[in-house]
JSON list of C-alpha atoms in Angstrom, two decimals:
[
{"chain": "A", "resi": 112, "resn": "UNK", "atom": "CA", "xyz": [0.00, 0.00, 0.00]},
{"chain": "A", "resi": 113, "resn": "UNK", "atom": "CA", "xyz": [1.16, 3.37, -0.85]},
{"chain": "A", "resi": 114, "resn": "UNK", "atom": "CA", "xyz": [2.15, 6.57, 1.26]},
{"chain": "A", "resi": 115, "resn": "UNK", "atom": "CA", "xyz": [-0.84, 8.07, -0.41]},
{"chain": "A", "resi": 116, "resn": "UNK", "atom": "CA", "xyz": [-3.39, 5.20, 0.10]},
{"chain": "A", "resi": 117, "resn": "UNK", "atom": "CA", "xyz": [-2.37, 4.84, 3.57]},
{"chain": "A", "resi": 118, "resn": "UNK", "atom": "CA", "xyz": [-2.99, 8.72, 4.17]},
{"chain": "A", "resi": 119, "resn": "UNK", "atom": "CA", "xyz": [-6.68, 8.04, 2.39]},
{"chain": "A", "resi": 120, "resn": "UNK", "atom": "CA", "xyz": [-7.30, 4.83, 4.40]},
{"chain": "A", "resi": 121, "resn": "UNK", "atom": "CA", "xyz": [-6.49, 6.79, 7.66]},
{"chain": "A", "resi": 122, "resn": "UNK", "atom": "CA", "xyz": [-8.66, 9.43, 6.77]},
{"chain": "A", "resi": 123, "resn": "UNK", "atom": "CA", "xyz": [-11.45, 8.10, 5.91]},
{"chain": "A", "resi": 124, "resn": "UNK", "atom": "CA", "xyz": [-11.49, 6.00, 9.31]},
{"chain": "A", "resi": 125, "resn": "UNK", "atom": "CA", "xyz": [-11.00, 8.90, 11.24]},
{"chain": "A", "resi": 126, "resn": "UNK", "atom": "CA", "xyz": [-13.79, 10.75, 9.48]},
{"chain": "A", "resi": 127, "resn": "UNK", "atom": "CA", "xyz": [-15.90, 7.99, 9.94]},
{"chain": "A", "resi": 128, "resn": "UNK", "atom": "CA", "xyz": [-14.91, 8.11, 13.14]},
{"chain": "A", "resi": 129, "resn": "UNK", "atom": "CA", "xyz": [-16.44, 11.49, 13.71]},
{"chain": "A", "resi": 130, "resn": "UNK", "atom": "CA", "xyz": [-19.29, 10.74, 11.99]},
{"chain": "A", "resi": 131, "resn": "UNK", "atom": "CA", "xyz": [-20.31, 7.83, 14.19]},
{"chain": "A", "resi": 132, "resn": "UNK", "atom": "CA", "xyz": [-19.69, 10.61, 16.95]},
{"chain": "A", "resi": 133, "resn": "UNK", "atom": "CA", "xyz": [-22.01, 12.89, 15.40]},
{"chain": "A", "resi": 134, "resn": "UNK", "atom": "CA", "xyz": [-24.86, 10.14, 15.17]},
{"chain": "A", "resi": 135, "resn": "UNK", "atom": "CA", "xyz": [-24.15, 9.01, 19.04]},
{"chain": "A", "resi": 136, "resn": "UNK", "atom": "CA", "xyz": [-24.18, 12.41, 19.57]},
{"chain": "A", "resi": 137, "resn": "UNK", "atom": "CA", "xyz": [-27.84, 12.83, 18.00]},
{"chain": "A", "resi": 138, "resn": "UNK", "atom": "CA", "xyz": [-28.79, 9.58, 19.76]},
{"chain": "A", "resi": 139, "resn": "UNK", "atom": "CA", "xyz": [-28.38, 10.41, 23.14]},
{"chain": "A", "resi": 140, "resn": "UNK", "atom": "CA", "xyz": [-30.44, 13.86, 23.17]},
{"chain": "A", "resi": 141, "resn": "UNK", "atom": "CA", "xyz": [-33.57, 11.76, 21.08]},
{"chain": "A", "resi": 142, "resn": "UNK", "atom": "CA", "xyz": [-32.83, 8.11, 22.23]},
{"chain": "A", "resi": 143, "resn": "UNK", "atom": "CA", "xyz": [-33.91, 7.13, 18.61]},
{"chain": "A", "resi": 144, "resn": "UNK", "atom": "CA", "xyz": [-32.41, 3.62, 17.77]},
{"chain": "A", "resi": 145, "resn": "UNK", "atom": "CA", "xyz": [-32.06, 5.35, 14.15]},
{"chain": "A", "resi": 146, "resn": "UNK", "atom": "CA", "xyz": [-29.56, 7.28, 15.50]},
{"chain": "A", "resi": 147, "resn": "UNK", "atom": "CA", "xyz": [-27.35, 4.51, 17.52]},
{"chain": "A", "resi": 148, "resn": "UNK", "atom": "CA", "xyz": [-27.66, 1.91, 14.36]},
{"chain": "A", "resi": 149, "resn": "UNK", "atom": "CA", "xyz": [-26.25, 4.47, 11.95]},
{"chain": "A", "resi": 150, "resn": "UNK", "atom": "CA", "xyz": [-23.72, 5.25, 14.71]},
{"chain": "A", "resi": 151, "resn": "UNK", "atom": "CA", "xyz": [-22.94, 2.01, 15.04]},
{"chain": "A", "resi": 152, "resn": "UNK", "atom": "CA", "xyz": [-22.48, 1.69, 11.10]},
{"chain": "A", "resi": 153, "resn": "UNK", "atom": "CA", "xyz": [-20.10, 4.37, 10.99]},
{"chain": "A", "resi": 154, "resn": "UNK", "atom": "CA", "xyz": [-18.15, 2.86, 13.87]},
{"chain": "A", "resi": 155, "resn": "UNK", "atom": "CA", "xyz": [-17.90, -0.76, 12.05]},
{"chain": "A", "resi": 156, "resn": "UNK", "atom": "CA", "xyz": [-16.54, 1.14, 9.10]},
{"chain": "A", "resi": 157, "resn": "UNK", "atom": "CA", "xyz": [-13.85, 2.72, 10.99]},
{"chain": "A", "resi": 158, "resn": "UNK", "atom": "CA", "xyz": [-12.44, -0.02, 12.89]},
{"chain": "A", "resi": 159, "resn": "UNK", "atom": "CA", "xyz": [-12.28, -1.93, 9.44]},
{"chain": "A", "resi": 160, "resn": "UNK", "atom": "CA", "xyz": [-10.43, 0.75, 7.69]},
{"chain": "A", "resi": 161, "resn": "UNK", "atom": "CA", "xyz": [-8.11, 0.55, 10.44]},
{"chain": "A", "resi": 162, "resn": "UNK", "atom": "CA", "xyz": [-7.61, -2.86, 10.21]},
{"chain": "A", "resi": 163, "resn": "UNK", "atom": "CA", "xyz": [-6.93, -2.90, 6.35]},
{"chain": "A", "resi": 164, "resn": "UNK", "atom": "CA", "xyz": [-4.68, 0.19, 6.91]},
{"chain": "A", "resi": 165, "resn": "UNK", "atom": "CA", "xyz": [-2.68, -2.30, 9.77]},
{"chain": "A", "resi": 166, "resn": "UNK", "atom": "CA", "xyz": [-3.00, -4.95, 7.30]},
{"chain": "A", "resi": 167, "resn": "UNK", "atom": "CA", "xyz": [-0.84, -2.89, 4.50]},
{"chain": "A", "resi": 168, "resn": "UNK", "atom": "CA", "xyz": [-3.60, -4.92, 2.27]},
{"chain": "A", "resi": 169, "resn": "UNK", "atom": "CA", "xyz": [-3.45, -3.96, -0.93]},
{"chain": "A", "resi": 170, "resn": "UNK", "atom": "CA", "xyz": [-6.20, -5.97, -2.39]},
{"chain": "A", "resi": 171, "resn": "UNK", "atom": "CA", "xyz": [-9.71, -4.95, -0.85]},
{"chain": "A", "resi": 172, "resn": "UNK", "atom": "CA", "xyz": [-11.32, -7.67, -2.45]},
{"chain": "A", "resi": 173, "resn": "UNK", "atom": "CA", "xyz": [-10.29, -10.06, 0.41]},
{"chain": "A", "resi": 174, "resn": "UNK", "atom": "CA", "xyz": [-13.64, -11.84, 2.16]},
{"chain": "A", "resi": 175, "resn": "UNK", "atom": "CA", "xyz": [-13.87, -10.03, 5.34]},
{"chain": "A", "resi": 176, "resn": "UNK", "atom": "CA", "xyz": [-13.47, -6.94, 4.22]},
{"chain": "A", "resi": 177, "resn": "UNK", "atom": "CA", "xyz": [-16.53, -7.14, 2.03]},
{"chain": "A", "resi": 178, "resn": "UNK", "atom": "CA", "xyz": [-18.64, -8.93, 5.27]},
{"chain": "A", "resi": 179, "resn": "UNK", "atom": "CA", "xyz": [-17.62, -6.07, 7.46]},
{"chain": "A", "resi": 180, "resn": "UNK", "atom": "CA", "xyz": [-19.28, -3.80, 5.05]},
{"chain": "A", "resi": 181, "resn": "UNK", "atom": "CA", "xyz": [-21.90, -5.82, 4.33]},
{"chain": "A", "resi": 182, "resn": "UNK", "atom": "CA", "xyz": [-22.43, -5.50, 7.97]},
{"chain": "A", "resi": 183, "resn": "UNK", "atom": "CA", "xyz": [-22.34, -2.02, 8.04]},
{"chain": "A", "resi": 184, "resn": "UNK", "atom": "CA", "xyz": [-24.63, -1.14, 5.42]},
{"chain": "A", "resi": 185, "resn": "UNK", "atom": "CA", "xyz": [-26.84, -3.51, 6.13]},
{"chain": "A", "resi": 186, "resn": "UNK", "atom": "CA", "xyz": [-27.37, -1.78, 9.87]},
{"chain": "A", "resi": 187, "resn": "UNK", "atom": "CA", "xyz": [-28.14, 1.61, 7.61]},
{"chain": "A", "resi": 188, "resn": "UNK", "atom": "CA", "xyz": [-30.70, -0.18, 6.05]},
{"chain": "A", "resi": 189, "resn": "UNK", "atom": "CA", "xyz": [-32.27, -1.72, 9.30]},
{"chain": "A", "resi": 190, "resn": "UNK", "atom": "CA", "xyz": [-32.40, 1.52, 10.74]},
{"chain": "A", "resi": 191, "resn": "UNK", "atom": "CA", "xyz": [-34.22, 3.18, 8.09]},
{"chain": "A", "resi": 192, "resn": "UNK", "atom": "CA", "xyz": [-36.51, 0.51, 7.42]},
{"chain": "A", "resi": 193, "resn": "UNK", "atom": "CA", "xyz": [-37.17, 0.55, 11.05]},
{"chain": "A", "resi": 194, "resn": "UNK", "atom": "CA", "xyz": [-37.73, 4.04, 10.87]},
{"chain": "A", "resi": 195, "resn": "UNK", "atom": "CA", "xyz": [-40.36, 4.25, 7.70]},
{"chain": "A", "resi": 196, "resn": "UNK", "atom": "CA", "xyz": [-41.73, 0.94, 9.75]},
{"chain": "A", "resi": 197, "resn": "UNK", "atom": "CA", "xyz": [-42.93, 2.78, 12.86]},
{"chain": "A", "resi": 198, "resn": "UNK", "atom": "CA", "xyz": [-44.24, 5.08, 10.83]},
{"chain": "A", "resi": 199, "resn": "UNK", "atom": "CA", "xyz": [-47.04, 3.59, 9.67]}
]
């Protein structure tokens, strides 16, 4: 992995990082579960950019990188559906 890629890989875990800070943030003055799932998403994301940074990996097609994701959007898409769910 690259000086460059490494620099990218950190940054976009730290800024998801902050995001996920920004959603726990929002969670604990509503308590709405929306709010911790997506917060939770963003954290998930993070930690595996840090991992495949700490890896040096520099293949991303490699099996647990795409189940973390998978993961990790598919608590975004809980959340909303719970959200358009209650609703109704």
């Amino acid at each position: 992995m690259s000086l460059t890629e490494q620099m990218l890989t950190g940054a976009i875990a730290s800024l998801s990082f902050v995001a996920g800070l920004l959603f726990l943030r929002f969670w604990r003055s509503t308590r709405d579960p929306f709010f911790l799932l997506f917060a939770l998403s963003f954290g998930l994301e993070g930690c595996n950019r840090v991992a495949l940074g700490m890896l040096a990996a520099t293949d991303e097609n490699l099996p647990f990188v795409y189940l973390v994701r998978v993961i990790s959007y598919g608590l975004i898409l809980v959340a909303i559906w719970q959200k358009n769910r209650r609703g109704r």
